[in-house]
Short mmCIF file of C-alpha atoms and ligand atoms in Angstrom, two decimals:
data_model
loop_
_atom_site.label_atom_id
_atom_site.label_comp_id
_atom_site.label_asym_id
_atom_site.label_seq_id
_atom_site.Cartn_x
_atom_site.Cartn_y
_atom_site.Cartn_z
CA MET A 922 -41.73 -8.13 95.62
CA PRO A 923 -43.32 -9.74 92.54
CA THR A 924 -40.85 -11.50 90.23
CA PRO A 925 -39.95 -9.40 87.17
CA SER A 926 -41.11 -10.78 83.87
CA ILE A 927 -40.08 -11.02 80.24
CA LYS A 928 -42.50 -9.73 77.60
CA LEU A 929 -43.10 -12.54 75.12
CA SER A 930 -43.76 -12.08 71.41
CA SER A 931 -47.29 -13.39 72.08
CA GLY A 932 -47.87 -10.28 74.21
CA TYR A 933 -47.98 -12.18 77.53
CA ASP A 934 -45.55 -11.66 80.42
CA MET A 935 -43.49 -14.61 81.63
CA PRO A 936 -41.95 -14.49 85.13
CA ILE A 937 -38.16 -14.56 84.86
CA VAL A 938 -37.87 -17.08 87.73
CA GLY A 939 -39.95 -20.22 88.02
CA PHE A 940 -40.04 -23.66 89.59
CA GLY A 941 -38.90 -26.66 87.52
CA LEU A 942 -40.85 -29.89 88.01
CA TRP A 943 -38.42 -32.47 86.61
CA LYS A 944 -37.53 -35.19 89.15
CA VAL A 945 -40.07 -33.91 91.66
CA ASN A 946 -41.41 -37.10 93.26
CA ASN A 947 -45.09 -37.91 92.88
CA ASP A 948 -45.63 -38.30 96.62
CA THR A 949 -44.29 -34.83 97.47
CA CYS A 950 -45.15 -32.95 94.28
CA ALA A 951 -48.54 -31.48 95.26
CA ASP A 952 -47.12 -30.16 98.53
CA GLN A 953 -44.01 -28.80 96.83
CA VAL A 954 -46.05 -26.89 94.26
CA TYR A 955 -48.36 -25.57 96.98
CA GLU A 956 -45.40 -24.48 99.17
CA ALA A 957 -43.68 -22.89 96.17
CA ILE A 958 -46.80 -20.84 95.44
CA LYS A 959 -46.87 -19.77 99.10
CA ALA A 960 -43.20 -18.79 98.80
CA GLY A 961 -44.04 -16.56 95.82
CA TYR A 962 -43.43 -18.75 92.75
CA ARG A 963 -45.86 -18.12 89.91
CA LEU A 964 -44.27 -20.03 87.00
CA PHE A 965 -44.24 -23.84 87.01
CA ASP A 966 -42.28 -25.66 84.34
CA GLY A 967 -43.92 -29.04 83.81
CA ALA A 968 -43.94 -31.69 81.11
CA CYS A 969 -45.68 -34.91 80.16
CA ASP A 970 -42.30 -36.59 80.56
CA TYR A 971 -41.97 -35.60 84.23
CA GLY A 972 -44.93 -37.84 85.11
CA ASN A 973 -46.25 -35.52 87.80
CA GLU A 974 -48.76 -33.25 86.09
CA VAL A 975 -51.73 -34.62 88.08
CA GLU A 976 -49.95 -33.92 91.38
CA SER A 977 -48.74 -30.51 90.18
CA GLY A 978 -52.34 -29.62 89.38
CA GLN A 979 -53.41 -30.75 92.86
CA GLY A 980 -50.92 -28.31 94.40
CA VAL A 981 -52.25 -25.52 92.20
CA ALA A 982 -55.87 -26.38 93.02
CA ARG A 983 -55.18 -26.24 96.76
CA ALA A 984 -53.52 -22.83 96.50
CA ILE A 985 -56.41 -21.49 94.42
CA LYS A 986 -59.00 -22.99 96.76
CA GLU A 987 -57.33 -21.33 99.74
CA GLY A 988 -57.36 -17.98 97.93
CA ILE A 989 -53.54 -17.67 97.82
CA VAL A 990 -53.59 -17.13 94.05
CA LYS A 991 -56.01 -17.04 91.17
CA ARG A 992 -55.44 -19.07 88.00
CA GLU A 993 -54.58 -15.89 86.09
CA ASP A 994 -51.77 -15.12 88.58
CA LEU A 995 -49.99 -18.32 87.56
CA PHE A 996 -47.90 -19.10 84.49
CA ILE A 997 -48.22 -22.81 83.81
CA VAL A 998 -45.81 -24.34 81.32
CA SER A 999 -46.06 -27.82 79.87
CA LYS A 1000 -44.37 -29.70 77.06
CA LEU A 1001 -45.30 -31.89 74.12
CA TRP A 1002 -43.50 -35.21 74.37
CA ASN A 1003 -41.66 -36.74 71.38
CA SER A 1004 -44.20 -39.57 70.91
CA PHE A 1005 -46.98 -37.08 70.14
CA HIS A 1006 -45.44 -35.11 67.26
CA ASP A 1007 -47.85 -36.38 64.56
CA GLY A 1008 -50.16 -33.51 63.65
CA ASP A 1009 -53.31 -35.34 64.76
CA ARG A 1010 -51.81 -36.37 68.13
CA VAL A 1011 -50.91 -32.89 69.38
CA GLU A 1012 -54.32 -31.54 70.39
CA PRO A 1013 -55.58 -34.74 72.09
CA ILE A 1014 -52.45 -35.05 74.23
CA CYS A 1015 -52.48 -31.35 75.08
CA ARG A 1016 -56.11 -31.74 76.19
CA LYS A 1017 -55.15 -34.75 78.34
CA GLN A 1018 -52.33 -32.76 79.95
CA LEU A 1019 -54.69 -29.83 80.62
CA ALA A 1020 -57.12 -32.25 82.27
CA ASP A 1021 -54.26 -33.69 84.36
CA TRP A 1022 -53.37 -30.20 85.57
CA GLY A 1023 -57.07 -29.33 86.04
CA VAL A 1024 -56.76 -26.13 84.00
CA ASP A 1025 -58.30 -25.09 80.70
CA TYR A 1026 -55.27 -23.43 79.09
CA PHE A 1027 -51.48 -23.52 79.34
CA ASP A 1028 -49.66 -20.22 79.50
CA LEU A 1029 -46.92 -21.82 77.45
CA TYR A 1030 -46.78 -25.18 75.68
CA ILE A 1031 -43.37 -26.25 74.38
CA VAL A 1032 -42.11 -28.85 71.90
CA HIS A 1033 -39.81 -30.71 74.33
CA PHE A 1034 -37.29 -32.02 71.77
CA PRO A 1035 -36.99 -31.67 67.98
CA ILE A 1036 -37.30 -35.46 67.77
CA SER A 1037 -40.36 -37.32 66.53
CA LEU A 1038 -40.76 -40.78 68.11
CA LYS A 1039 -43.28 -43.47 67.24
CA TYR A 1040 -46.68 -42.92 68.91
CA VAL A 1041 -47.34 -44.67 72.20
CA ASP A 1042 -50.96 -44.94 73.29
CA PRO A 1043 -51.32 -43.30 76.73
CA SER A 1044 -53.42 -46.28 77.86
CA VAL A 1045 -50.39 -48.53 77.20
CA ARG A 1046 -47.74 -46.42 78.92
CA TYR A 1047 -47.82 -42.86 80.23
CA PRO A 1048 -45.56 -40.98 80.22
CA PRO A 1049 -44.07 -42.96 77.36
CA SER A 1050 -40.42 -41.98 77.88
CA TRP A 1051 -38.10 -42.74 74.93
CA ASP A 1052 -39.27 -46.22 73.91
CA SER A 1053 -42.12 -47.36 71.66
CA GLU A 1054 -44.77 -49.89 72.76
CA ASP A 1055 -42.29 -52.62 71.74
CA GLY A 1056 -39.74 -51.29 74.21
CA LYS A 1057 -37.36 -50.03 71.49
CA LEU A 1058 -36.51 -46.46 70.60
CA GLU A 1059 -38.21 -45.93 67.21
CA LEU A 1060 -38.30 -42.68 65.30
CA GLY A 1061 -41.64 -41.27 64.17
CA LYS A 1062 -42.52 -39.70 60.83
CA ALA A 1063 -43.65 -36.18 61.74
CA THR A 1064 -41.69 -33.24 60.39
CA ILE A 1065 -41.19 -30.29 62.68
CA GLN A 1066 -43.37 -28.22 60.36
CA GLU A 1067 -46.26 -30.69 60.80
CA THR A 1068 -45.84 -30.56 64.59
CA TRP A 1069 -45.54 -26.79 64.66
CA THR A 1070 -48.67 -26.29 62.55
CA ALA A 1071 -50.58 -28.39 65.11
CA MET A 1072 -49.02 -26.35 67.93
CA GLU A 1073 -50.28 -23.17 66.24
CA SER A 1074 -53.81 -24.53 66.24
CA LEU A 1075 -53.59 -24.84 70.05
CA VAL A 1076 -53.19 -21.07 70.17
CA ASP A 1077 -56.13 -20.62 67.77
CA LYS A 1078 -58.26 -22.77 70.10
CA SER A 1079 -57.04 -20.94 73.25
CA LEU A 1080 -55.59 -24.16 74.69
CA ALA A 1081 -52.18 -22.46 74.87
CA ARG A 1082 -51.57 -18.73 75.16
CA SER A 1083 -47.99 -18.99 73.92
CA ILE A 1084 -46.07 -21.79 72.25
CA GLY A 1085 -42.37 -22.49 72.31
CA ILE A 1086 -39.57 -24.92 71.61
CA SER A 1087 -36.84 -26.64 73.56
CA ASN A 1088 -33.50 -28.22 72.69
CA PHE A 1089 -33.59 -26.70 69.19
CA SER A 1090 -30.38 -25.72 67.41
CA ALA A 1091 -30.01 -22.43 65.54
CA GLN A 1092 -30.48 -24.20 62.19
CA LEU A 1093 -33.81 -25.73 63.24
CA LEU A 1094 -34.95 -22.43 64.67
CA MET A 1095 -34.02 -20.59 61.46
CA ASP A 1096 -36.02 -23.10 59.48
CA LEU A 1097 -39.04 -22.94 61.79
CA LEU A 1098 -39.11 -19.13 61.54
CA ARG A 1099 -39.46 -19.43 57.75
CA TYR A 1100 -42.87 -21.06 58.01
CA ALA A 1101 -44.16 -20.19 61.51
CA ARG A 1102 -47.50 -18.40 61.43
CA VAL A 1103 -47.28 -18.14 65.23
CA ARG A 1104 -43.69 -17.51 66.22
CA PRO A 1105 -42.20 -19.43 69.14
CA SER A 1106 -42.29 -17.22 72.23
CA THR A 1107 -39.51 -19.06 74.04
CA LEU A 1108 -36.57 -21.39 73.49
CA GLN A 1109 -35.69 -23.54 76.51
CA ILE A 1110 -32.10 -24.81 76.52
CA GLU A 1111 -29.44 -26.21 78.80
CA HIS A 1112 -27.57 -23.12 79.91
CA HIS A 1113 -24.95 -22.71 82.63
CA PRO A 1114 -21.39 -21.35 82.79
CA TYR A 1115 -19.96 -24.59 81.37
CA LEU A 1116 -22.40 -24.38 78.40
CA THR A 1117 -23.21 -20.76 77.65
CA GLN A 1118 -24.44 -21.23 74.03
CA THR A 1119 -23.83 -17.50 73.59
CA ARG A 1120 -24.41 -17.32 69.82
CA LEU A 1121 -27.66 -19.27 70.02
CA VAL A 1122 -28.86 -17.09 72.93
CA ASN A 1123 -27.99 -13.89 71.04
CA TYR A 1124 -29.65 -15.10 67.84
CA ALA A 1125 -32.88 -16.13 69.56
CA GLN A 1126 -33.09 -12.96 71.63
CA LYS A 1127 -32.51 -10.86 68.50
CA GLU A 1128 -35.44 -12.70 66.91
CA GLY A 1129 -37.59 -11.74 69.91
CA ILE A 1130 -37.59 -15.27 71.34
CA ALA A 1131 -37.09 -15.42 75.11
CA ILE A 1132 -34.51 -17.88 76.42
CA THR A 1133 -35.26 -20.07 79.41
CA ALA A 1134 -32.25 -21.78 80.97
CA TYR A 1135 -32.51 -25.26 82.35
CA SER A 1136 -29.97 -26.98 84.59
CA SER A 1137 -28.57 -23.62 85.71
CA PHE A 1138 -26.28 -25.34 88.21
CA GLY A 1139 -24.53 -27.40 85.55
CA PRO A 1140 -23.43 -30.91 86.55
CA LEU A 1141 -25.36 -30.98 89.86
CA SER A 1142 -28.67 -32.17 88.38
CA PHE A 1143 -27.02 -35.01 86.45
CA ILE A 1144 -24.92 -36.57 89.19
CA GLU A 1145 -28.04 -38.25 90.63
CA LEU A 1146 -28.67 -39.68 87.12
CA ASN A 1147 -25.16 -41.17 87.11
CA VAL A 1148 -24.10 -39.17 84.06
CA LYS A 1149 -20.40 -40.00 84.15
CA HIS A 1150 -18.92 -36.72 82.97
CA ALA A 1151 -21.15 -34.81 85.40
CA GLU A 1152 -19.44 -36.60 88.30
CA LYS A 1153 -16.04 -35.68 86.90
CA THR A 1154 -16.83 -32.00 86.22
CA PRO A 1155 -15.84 -29.62 89.04
CA PRO A 1156 -19.04 -28.43 90.77
CA LEU A 1157 -19.96 -24.83 89.97
CA PHE A 1158 -20.92 -24.11 93.60
CA GLY A 1159 -17.28 -24.57 94.64
CA HIS A 1160 -15.68 -22.80 91.68
CA ALA A 1161 -13.47 -19.91 92.84
CA THR A 1162 -14.93 -17.47 90.28
CA ILE A 1163 -18.43 -18.10 91.62
CA THR A 1164 -17.59 -18.27 95.32
CA THR A 1165 -15.57 -15.02 95.19
CA ILE A 1166 -18.46 -13.13 93.59
CA ALA A 1167 -20.96 -14.74 96.01
CA LYS A 1168 -18.90 -13.61 98.99
CA LYS A 1169 -18.65 -10.05 97.67
CA TYR A 1170 -22.46 -9.71 97.41
CA GLY A 1171 -23.32 -11.78 100.46
CA LYS A 1172 -25.24 -14.23 98.25
CA THR A 1173 -24.99 -17.98 97.75
CA PRO A 1174 -23.24 -19.47 94.71
CA ALA A 1175 -26.68 -20.66 93.51
CA GLN A 1176 -27.96 -17.09 93.56
CA VAL A 1177 -24.93 -15.84 91.62
CA LEU A 1178 -25.46 -18.51 88.95
CA LEU A 1179 -29.14 -17.61 88.64
CA ARG A 1180 -28.43 -13.86 88.60
CA TRP A 1181 -25.79 -14.35 85.86
CA ALA A 1182 -28.68 -15.63 83.72
CA THR A 1183 -31.50 -13.30 84.73
CA GLN A 1184 -29.31 -10.19 84.40
CA ARG A 1185 -28.89 -11.13 80.72
CA ASN A 1186 -32.69 -11.54 80.41
CA VAL A 1187 -32.47 -15.34 80.49
CA ALA A 1188 -35.29 -16.91 82.55
CA VAL A 1189 -34.46 -19.64 85.10
CA ILE A 1190 -36.45 -22.57 86.52
CA PRO A 1191 -34.58 -24.15 89.44
CA LYS A 1192 -36.37 -26.39 91.91
CA SER A 1193 -35.80 -27.17 95.53
CA ASN A 1194 -37.57 -28.93 98.33
CA ASP A 1195 -35.76 -26.95 100.99
CA PRO A 1196 -37.65 -23.82 102.21
CA SER A 1197 -34.55 -21.64 102.49
CA ARG A 1198 -33.30 -22.62 99.02
CA LEU A 1199 -36.80 -22.14 97.65
CA ALA A 1200 -36.69 -18.56 98.92
CA GLN A 1201 -33.11 -17.85 97.84
CA ASN A 1202 -33.69 -19.11 94.29
CA LEU A 1203 -36.54 -16.63 93.94
CA ASP A 1204 -34.44 -13.81 95.38
CA VAL A 1205 -32.14 -13.49 92.37
CA VAL A 1206 -33.11 -10.21 90.79
CA GLY A 1207 -32.46 -7.76 93.63
CA PHE A 1208 -28.71 -7.35 93.06
CA ASP A 1209 -26.60 -6.62 89.98
CA LEU A 1210 -23.28 -8.14 89.01
CA GLU A 1211 -20.69 -5.92 87.34
CA ALA A 1212 -20.11 -6.37 83.60
CA GLY A 1213 -16.65 -7.84 84.31
CA GLU A 1214 -18.18 -10.36 86.69
CA LEU A 1215 -20.77 -11.45 84.12
CA GLU A 1216 -17.93 -11.88 81.63
CA ALA A 1217 -15.77 -13.81 84.11
CA ILE A 1218 -18.61 -16.27 84.66
CA SER A 1219 -19.31 -16.55 80.91
CA SER A 1220 -15.63 -17.26 80.31
CA LEU A 1221 -15.97 -20.56 82.23
CA ASP A 1222 -17.67 -21.92 79.09
CA GLN A 1223 -16.27 -25.28 77.99
CA GLY A 1224 -19.15 -26.47 75.82
CA ILE A 1225 -19.95 -29.25 78.29
CA ARG A 1226 -23.47 -30.58 77.77
CA PHE A 1227 -25.07 -32.89 80.34
CA ASN A 1228 -28.56 -33.42 78.88
CA ASP A 1229 -27.91 -35.22 75.59
CA PRO A 1230 -30.57 -37.55 74.11
CA HIS A 1231 -27.69 -39.74 72.99
CA SER A 1232 -27.43 -40.88 76.60
CA TYR A 1233 -31.13 -41.93 76.41
CA ASP A 1234 -30.17 -44.33 73.56
CA LEU A 1235 -30.91 -42.02 70.63
CA PRO A 1236 -28.36 -43.39 68.16
CA VAL A 1237 -27.22 -39.95 66.99
CA THR A 1238 -26.36 -36.73 68.72
CA ILE A 1239 -28.70 -33.83 67.87
CA PHE A 1240 -26.61 -30.89 69.02
P1 LIG B 1386 -32.18 -27.63 89.04
O1 LIG B 1386 -32.06 -26.21 88.65
O2 LIG B 1386 -33.47 -28.04 89.62
O3 LIG B 1386 -31.00 -27.98 90.02
C1 LIG B 1386 -30.48 -29.22 90.27
C2 LIG B 1386 -30.18 -29.50 91.72
O4 LIG B 1386 -29.83 -28.32 92.44
C3 LIG B 1386 -31.34 -30.09 92.45
O5 LIG B 1386 -30.91 -31.34 92.96
C4 LIG B 1386 -31.65 -29.14 93.60
O6 LIG B 1386 -31.95 -29.82 94.79
C5 LIG B 1386 -30.37 -28.37 93.76
N1 LIG B 1386 -30.60 -26.99 94.22
C6 LIG B 1386 -31.62 -26.19 93.87
N2 LIG B 1386 -31.50 -24.98 94.45
C7 LIG B 1386 -30.37 -25.02 95.19
C8 LIG B 1386 -29.71 -24.06 96.01
N3 LIG B 1386 -30.19 -22.84 96.18
N4 LIG B 1386 -28.56 -24.44 96.63
C9 LIG B 1386 -28.07 -25.67 96.44
N5 LIG B 1386 -28.64 -26.62 95.67
C10 LIG B 1386 -29.79 -26.29 95.05
O7 LIG B 1386 -31.81 -28.45 87.72
P2 LIG B 1386 -32.65 -29.22 86.65
O8 LIG B 1386 -33.72 -30.03 87.28
O9 LIG B 1386 -31.67 -29.89 85.76
O10 LIG B 1386 -33.33 -28.07 85.78
C11 LIG B 1386 -34.36 -27.25 86.26
C12 LIG B 1386 -35.65 -27.44 85.49
O11 LIG B 1386 -35.42 -27.28 84.09
C13 LIG B 1386 -36.27 -28.85 85.57
O12 LIG B 1386 -36.97 -29.06 86.76
C14 LIG B 1386 -37.17 -28.84 84.36
O13 LIG B 1386 -38.36 -28.13 84.64
C15 LIG B 1386 -36.32 -28.07 83.35
N6 LIG B 1386 -35.56 -28.96 82.44
C16 LIG B 1386 -35.92 -28.98 81.14
C17 LIG B 1386 -35.24 -29.80 80.24
C18 LIG B 1386 -35.63 -29.80 78.80
O14 LIG B 1386 -35.19 -30.71 78.06
N7 LIG B 1386 -36.40 -28.84 78.34
C19 LIG B 1386 -34.17 -30.60 80.69
C20 LIG B 1386 -33.80 -30.54 82.04
C21 LIG B 1386 -34.51 -29.71 82.90
#
C-alpha cells in the first residue's frame, strides 16, 4: 500500500512517513537508502550537516537504474546549513547539494536552524558543522528575511519544489509569514510525547504549514550522543502508557509512537538499519488509536527537549 501523503501549500504531496538520514554511516548509507526504497520508502530526509548526501544519492541512483522507482516517485528533502545563510551563499550551496545527490531538484529544501553562522568555504571543511574556519562558533550576519528571500529564488529557478523551515519558534514563524512571498510548506521540529509542542503544532497547521516530527522516539536518539538528560529520561518504548496501547493493537511501541503523530497529520522520519524495523516503521497508518489513547500519550508531555543547539556550544538557548 503506498504511504499516505500530506498536501503541501506548494501543491505537492509529501509522504507522511519517510526515512531520516542523520547518523547514517557513510559506509552503509548507499545500501540503506537502496534497501529502504525496496522496502517502500519514498521520502528521504537529508541535510548538508549529515555528511552523507553523496552516498544517499548513490542509493537513489541504484534504485532508479534498476527500475525500482523513477525520480518523480521519490520525495527528496535536504537542508540549508547555518554557515550558508548569507543571501548569495544559498543558491551555490543548494546546487552543490543537488550535485552530491545527483538530482536536479529537491522536493523540499529546509532552513535547518534559524541561526546564521559565519561562512565556511566547502573546500576548507564540509560539512562545516557548528564552527567557523578558525574552529570557533561565530555568528553570521544574515537575517532570516535575507535567507528566506534567497530560498524563494530556489523555487523560482525550479531547484526546489517546496521550501520549509526547521527548529523555528512560533514568533519567528509569525514574522516570516509577514514577508514570505513563498510560504514555508513545512516546519520540522523535535516532537515526541515528552515534547508535544501542541500550541506550535496547532498554529502551524492552522496556517497550512505541515509539521514533520523528528526524534519521534524521544531520548533514544540522543543516548548515543551522550546527552546526559536523555540517559536519565525513562525510555518511551518501556512506558506503561505506550506498551499497554501497543499490546492492545498488536503493534510495537515504536509503531504506536509513530501512529500517535501520523494520526494527527504530523509526518515522521524514523530510520533503521534493521529490515523488520524498516518495515514496521512504514506500517504506521493502517490502524487508528482512540481519541482517549491519543490524549493519554499527549499527556506524557514534560517539555523535555533533547536537540538543543546550546549543547553544540551555542552560547544562548533558542527555544
Ligand atoms: P530516529 O527516529 O531515527 O530514532 C532513533 C533511534 O531509534 C535509532 O537509533 C534507531 O535505530 C532506533 N529505531 C528506529 N526504529 C526503531 C524501531 N522500530 N524499534 C526500535 N528502535 C528503532 O531518531 P532521529 O535520528 O533523532 O530522528 C529522525 C530523523 O529526523 C533524522 O534521521 C533526521 O533526518 C531528522 N532530524 C532532524 C533534525 C533537525 O534539526 N531538523 C534533528 C534531528 C533529527
